mmCIF file of C-alpha atoms and ligand atoms in Angstrom:
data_model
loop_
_atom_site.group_PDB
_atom_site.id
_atom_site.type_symbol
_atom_site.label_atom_id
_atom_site.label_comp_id
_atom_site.label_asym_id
_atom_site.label_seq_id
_atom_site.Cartn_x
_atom_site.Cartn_y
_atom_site.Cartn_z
ATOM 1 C CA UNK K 57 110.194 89.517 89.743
ATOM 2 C CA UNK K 58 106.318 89.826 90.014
ATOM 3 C CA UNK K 59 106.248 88.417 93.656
ATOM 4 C CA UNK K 60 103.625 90.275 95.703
ATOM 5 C CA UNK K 61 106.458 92.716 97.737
ATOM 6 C CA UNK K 62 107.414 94.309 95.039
ATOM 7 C CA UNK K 63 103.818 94.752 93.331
ATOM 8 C CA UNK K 64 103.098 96.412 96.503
ATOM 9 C CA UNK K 65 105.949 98.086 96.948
ATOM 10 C CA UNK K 66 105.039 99.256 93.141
ATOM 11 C CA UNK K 67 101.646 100.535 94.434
ATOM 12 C CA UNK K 68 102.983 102.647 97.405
ATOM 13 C CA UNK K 69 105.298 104.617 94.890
ATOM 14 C CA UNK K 70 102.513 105.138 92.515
ATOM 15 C CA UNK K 71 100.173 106.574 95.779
ATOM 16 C CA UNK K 72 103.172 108.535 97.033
ATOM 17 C CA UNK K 73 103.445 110.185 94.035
ATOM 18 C CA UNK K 74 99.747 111.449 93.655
ATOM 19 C CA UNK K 75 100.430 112.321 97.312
ATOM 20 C CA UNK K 76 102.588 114.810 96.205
ATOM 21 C CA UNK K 77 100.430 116.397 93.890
ATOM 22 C CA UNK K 78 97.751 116.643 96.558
ATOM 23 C CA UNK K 79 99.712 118.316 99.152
ATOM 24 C CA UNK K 80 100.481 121.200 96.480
ATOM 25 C CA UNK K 81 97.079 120.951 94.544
ATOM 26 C CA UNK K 82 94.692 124.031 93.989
ATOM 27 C CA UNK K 83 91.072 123.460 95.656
ATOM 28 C CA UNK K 84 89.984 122.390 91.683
ATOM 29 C CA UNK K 85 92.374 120.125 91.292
ATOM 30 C CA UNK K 86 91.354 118.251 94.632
ATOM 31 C CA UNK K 87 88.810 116.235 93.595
ATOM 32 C CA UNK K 88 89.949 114.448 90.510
ATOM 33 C CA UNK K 89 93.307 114.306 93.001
ATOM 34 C CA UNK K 90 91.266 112.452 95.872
ATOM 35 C CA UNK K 91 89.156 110.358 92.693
ATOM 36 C CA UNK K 92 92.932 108.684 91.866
ATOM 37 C CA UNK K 93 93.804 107.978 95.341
ATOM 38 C CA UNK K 94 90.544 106.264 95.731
ATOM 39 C CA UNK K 95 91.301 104.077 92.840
ATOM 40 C CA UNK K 96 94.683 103.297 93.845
ATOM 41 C CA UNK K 97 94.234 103.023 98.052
ATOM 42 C CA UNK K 98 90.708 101.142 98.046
ATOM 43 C CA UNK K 99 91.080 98.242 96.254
ATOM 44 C CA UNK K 100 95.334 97.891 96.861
ATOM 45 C CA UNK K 101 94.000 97.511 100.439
ATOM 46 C CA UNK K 102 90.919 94.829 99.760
ATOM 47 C CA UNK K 103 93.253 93.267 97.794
ATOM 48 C CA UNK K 104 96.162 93.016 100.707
ATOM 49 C CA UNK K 105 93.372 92.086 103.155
ATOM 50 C CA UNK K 106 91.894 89.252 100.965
ATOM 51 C CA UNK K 107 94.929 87.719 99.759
ATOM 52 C CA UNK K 108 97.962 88.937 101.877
ATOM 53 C CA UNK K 109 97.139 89.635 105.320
ATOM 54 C CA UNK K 110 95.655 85.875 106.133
ATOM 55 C CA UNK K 111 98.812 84.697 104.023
ATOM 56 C CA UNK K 112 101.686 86.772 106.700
ATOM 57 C CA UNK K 113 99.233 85.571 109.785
ATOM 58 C CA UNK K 114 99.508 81.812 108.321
ATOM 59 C CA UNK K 115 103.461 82.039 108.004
ATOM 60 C CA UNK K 116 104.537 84.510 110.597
ATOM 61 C CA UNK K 117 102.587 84.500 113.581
ATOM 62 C CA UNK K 118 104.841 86.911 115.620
ATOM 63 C CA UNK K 119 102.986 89.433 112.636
ATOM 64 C CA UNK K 120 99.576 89.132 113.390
ATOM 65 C CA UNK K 121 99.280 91.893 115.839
ATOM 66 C CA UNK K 122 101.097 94.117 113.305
ATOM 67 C CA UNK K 123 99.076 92.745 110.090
ATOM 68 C CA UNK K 124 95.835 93.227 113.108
ATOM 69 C CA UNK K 125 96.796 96.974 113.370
ATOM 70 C CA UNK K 126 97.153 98.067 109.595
ATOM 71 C CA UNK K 127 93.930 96.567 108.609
ATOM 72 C CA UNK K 128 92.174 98.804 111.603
ATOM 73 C CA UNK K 129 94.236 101.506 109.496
ATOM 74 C CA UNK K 130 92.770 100.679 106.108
ATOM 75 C CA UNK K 131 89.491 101.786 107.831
ATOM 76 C CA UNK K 132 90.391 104.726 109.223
ATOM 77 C CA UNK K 133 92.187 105.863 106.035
ATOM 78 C CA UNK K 134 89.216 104.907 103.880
ATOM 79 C CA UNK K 135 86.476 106.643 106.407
ATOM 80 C CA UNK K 136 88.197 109.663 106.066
ATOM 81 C CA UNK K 137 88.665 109.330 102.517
ATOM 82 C CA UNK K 138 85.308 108.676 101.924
ATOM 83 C CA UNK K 139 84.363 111.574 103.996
ATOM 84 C CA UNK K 140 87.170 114.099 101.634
ATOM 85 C CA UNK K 141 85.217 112.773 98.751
ATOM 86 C CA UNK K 142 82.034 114.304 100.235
ATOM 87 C CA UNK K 143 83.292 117.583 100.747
ATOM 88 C CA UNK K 144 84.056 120.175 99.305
ATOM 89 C CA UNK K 145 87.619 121.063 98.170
ATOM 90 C CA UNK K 146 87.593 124.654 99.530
ATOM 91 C CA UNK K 147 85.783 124.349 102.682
ATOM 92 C CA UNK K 148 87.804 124.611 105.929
ATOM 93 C CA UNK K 149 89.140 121.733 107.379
ATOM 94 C CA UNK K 150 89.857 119.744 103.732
ATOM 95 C CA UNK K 151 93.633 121.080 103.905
ATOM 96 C CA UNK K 152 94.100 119.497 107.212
ATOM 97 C CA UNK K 153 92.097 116.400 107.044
ATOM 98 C CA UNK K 154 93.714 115.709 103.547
ATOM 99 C CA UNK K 155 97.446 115.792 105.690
ATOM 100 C CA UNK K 156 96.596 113.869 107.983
ATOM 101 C CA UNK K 157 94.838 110.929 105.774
ATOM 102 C CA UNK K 158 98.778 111.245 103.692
ATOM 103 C CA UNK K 159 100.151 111.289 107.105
ATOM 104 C CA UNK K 160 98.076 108.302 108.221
ATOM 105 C CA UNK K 161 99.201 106.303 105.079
ATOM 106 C CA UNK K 162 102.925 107.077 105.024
ATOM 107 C CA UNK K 163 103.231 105.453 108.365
ATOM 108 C CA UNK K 164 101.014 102.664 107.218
ATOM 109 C CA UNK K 165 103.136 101.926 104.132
ATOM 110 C CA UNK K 166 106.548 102.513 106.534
ATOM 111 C CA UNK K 167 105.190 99.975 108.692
ATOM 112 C CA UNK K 168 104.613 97.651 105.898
ATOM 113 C CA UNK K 169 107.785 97.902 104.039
ATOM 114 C CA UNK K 170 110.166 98.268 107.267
ATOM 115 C CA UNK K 171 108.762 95.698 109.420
ATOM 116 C CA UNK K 172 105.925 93.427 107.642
ATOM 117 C CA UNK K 173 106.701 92.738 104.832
ATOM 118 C CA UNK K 174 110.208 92.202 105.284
ATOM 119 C CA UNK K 175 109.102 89.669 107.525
ATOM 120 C CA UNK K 176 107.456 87.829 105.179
ATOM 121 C CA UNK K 177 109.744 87.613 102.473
ATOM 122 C CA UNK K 178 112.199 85.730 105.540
ATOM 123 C CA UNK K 179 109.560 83.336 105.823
ATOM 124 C CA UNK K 180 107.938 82.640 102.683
ATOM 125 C CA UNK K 181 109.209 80.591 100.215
ATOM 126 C CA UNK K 182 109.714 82.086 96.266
ATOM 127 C CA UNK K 183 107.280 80.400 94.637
ATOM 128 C CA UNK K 184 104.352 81.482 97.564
ATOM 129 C CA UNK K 185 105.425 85.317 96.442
ATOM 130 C CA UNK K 186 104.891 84.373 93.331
ATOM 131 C CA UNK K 187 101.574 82.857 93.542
ATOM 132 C CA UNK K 188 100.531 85.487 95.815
ATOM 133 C CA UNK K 189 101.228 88.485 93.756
ATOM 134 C CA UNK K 190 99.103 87.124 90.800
ATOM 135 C CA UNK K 191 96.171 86.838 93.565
ATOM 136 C CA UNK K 192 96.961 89.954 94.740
ATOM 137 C CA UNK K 193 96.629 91.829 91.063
ATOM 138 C CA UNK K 194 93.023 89.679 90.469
ATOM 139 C CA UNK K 195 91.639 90.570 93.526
ATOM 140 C CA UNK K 196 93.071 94.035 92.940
ATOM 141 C CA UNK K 197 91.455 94.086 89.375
ATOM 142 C CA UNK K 198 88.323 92.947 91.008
ATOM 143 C CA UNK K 199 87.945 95.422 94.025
ATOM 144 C CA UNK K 200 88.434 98.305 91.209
ATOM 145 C CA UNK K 201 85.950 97.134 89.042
ATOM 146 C CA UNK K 202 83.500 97.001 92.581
ATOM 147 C CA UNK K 203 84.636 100.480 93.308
ATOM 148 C CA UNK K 204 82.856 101.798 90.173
ATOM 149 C CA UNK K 205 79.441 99.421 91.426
HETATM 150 FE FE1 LIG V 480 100.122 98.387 101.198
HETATM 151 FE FE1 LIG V 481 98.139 98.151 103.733
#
């Protein structure tokens, strides 16, 4: 039940969700907006690319062009997060930058859940989910408690 699809299926609901807030939010409600993605997005991805990505490259090889590309888009998506954090809510630019970093992470997440991860669940046994998802919620706890460094 706690394997480590649906923990991070679990995660991309909880992000969606503050997605939607954002994409209706007032300039002052921006940053404490962009403070929770942070907290959720940063270390959900260190915590994929520590413990899951080398785990879907291991078992599915035909993935790791796919598991190559979404790691290239954790970077993007936390450069220009970084950069939102920086600026200020109402100066041009925020409104669109903000889309396109949800934008950017909706097709991420699509191309985890649709084609990845599905992928992975084919070729991994039960008891690897298993074991992954509690090293995916450590290294999650861990990256979080970095974040704050
Ligand atoms: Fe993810
Ligand atoms: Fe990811």
């Amino acid at each position: 039940m706690s394997g480590v699809i649906t923990l991070i299926k679990k995660d991309h609901a909880t992000l969606e969700a503050v997605f939607k807030k954002l994409e209706s939010a007032e300039p002052d409600e921006i940053p404490n907006l962009l403070r929770q993605v942070n907290e959720l997005l940063v270390p959900h991805s260190k915590a994929e690319e520590e413990v899951v990505y080398p785990a879907i490259k291991a078992t599915v090889p035909d993935e790791q062009d796919d598991v190559d590309d979404g790691l290239e888009e954790h970077h993007h998506v936390e450069a220009t997060l970084k950069q939102l954090l920086a600026s200020d809510p109402g100066a041009p630019g925020v409104d669109g930058l903000i889309a396109a970093m949800i934008g950017e992470v909706r097709h991420h997440v699509e191309e985890e859940e649709e084609e990845i991860l599905p992928a992975f669940a084919k070729a991994a046994s039960n008891e690897q989910l298993s074991e992954l998802g509690s090293q995916f919620t450590e290294a999650k706890d861990r990256a979080l408690a970095q974040l704050g460094e």
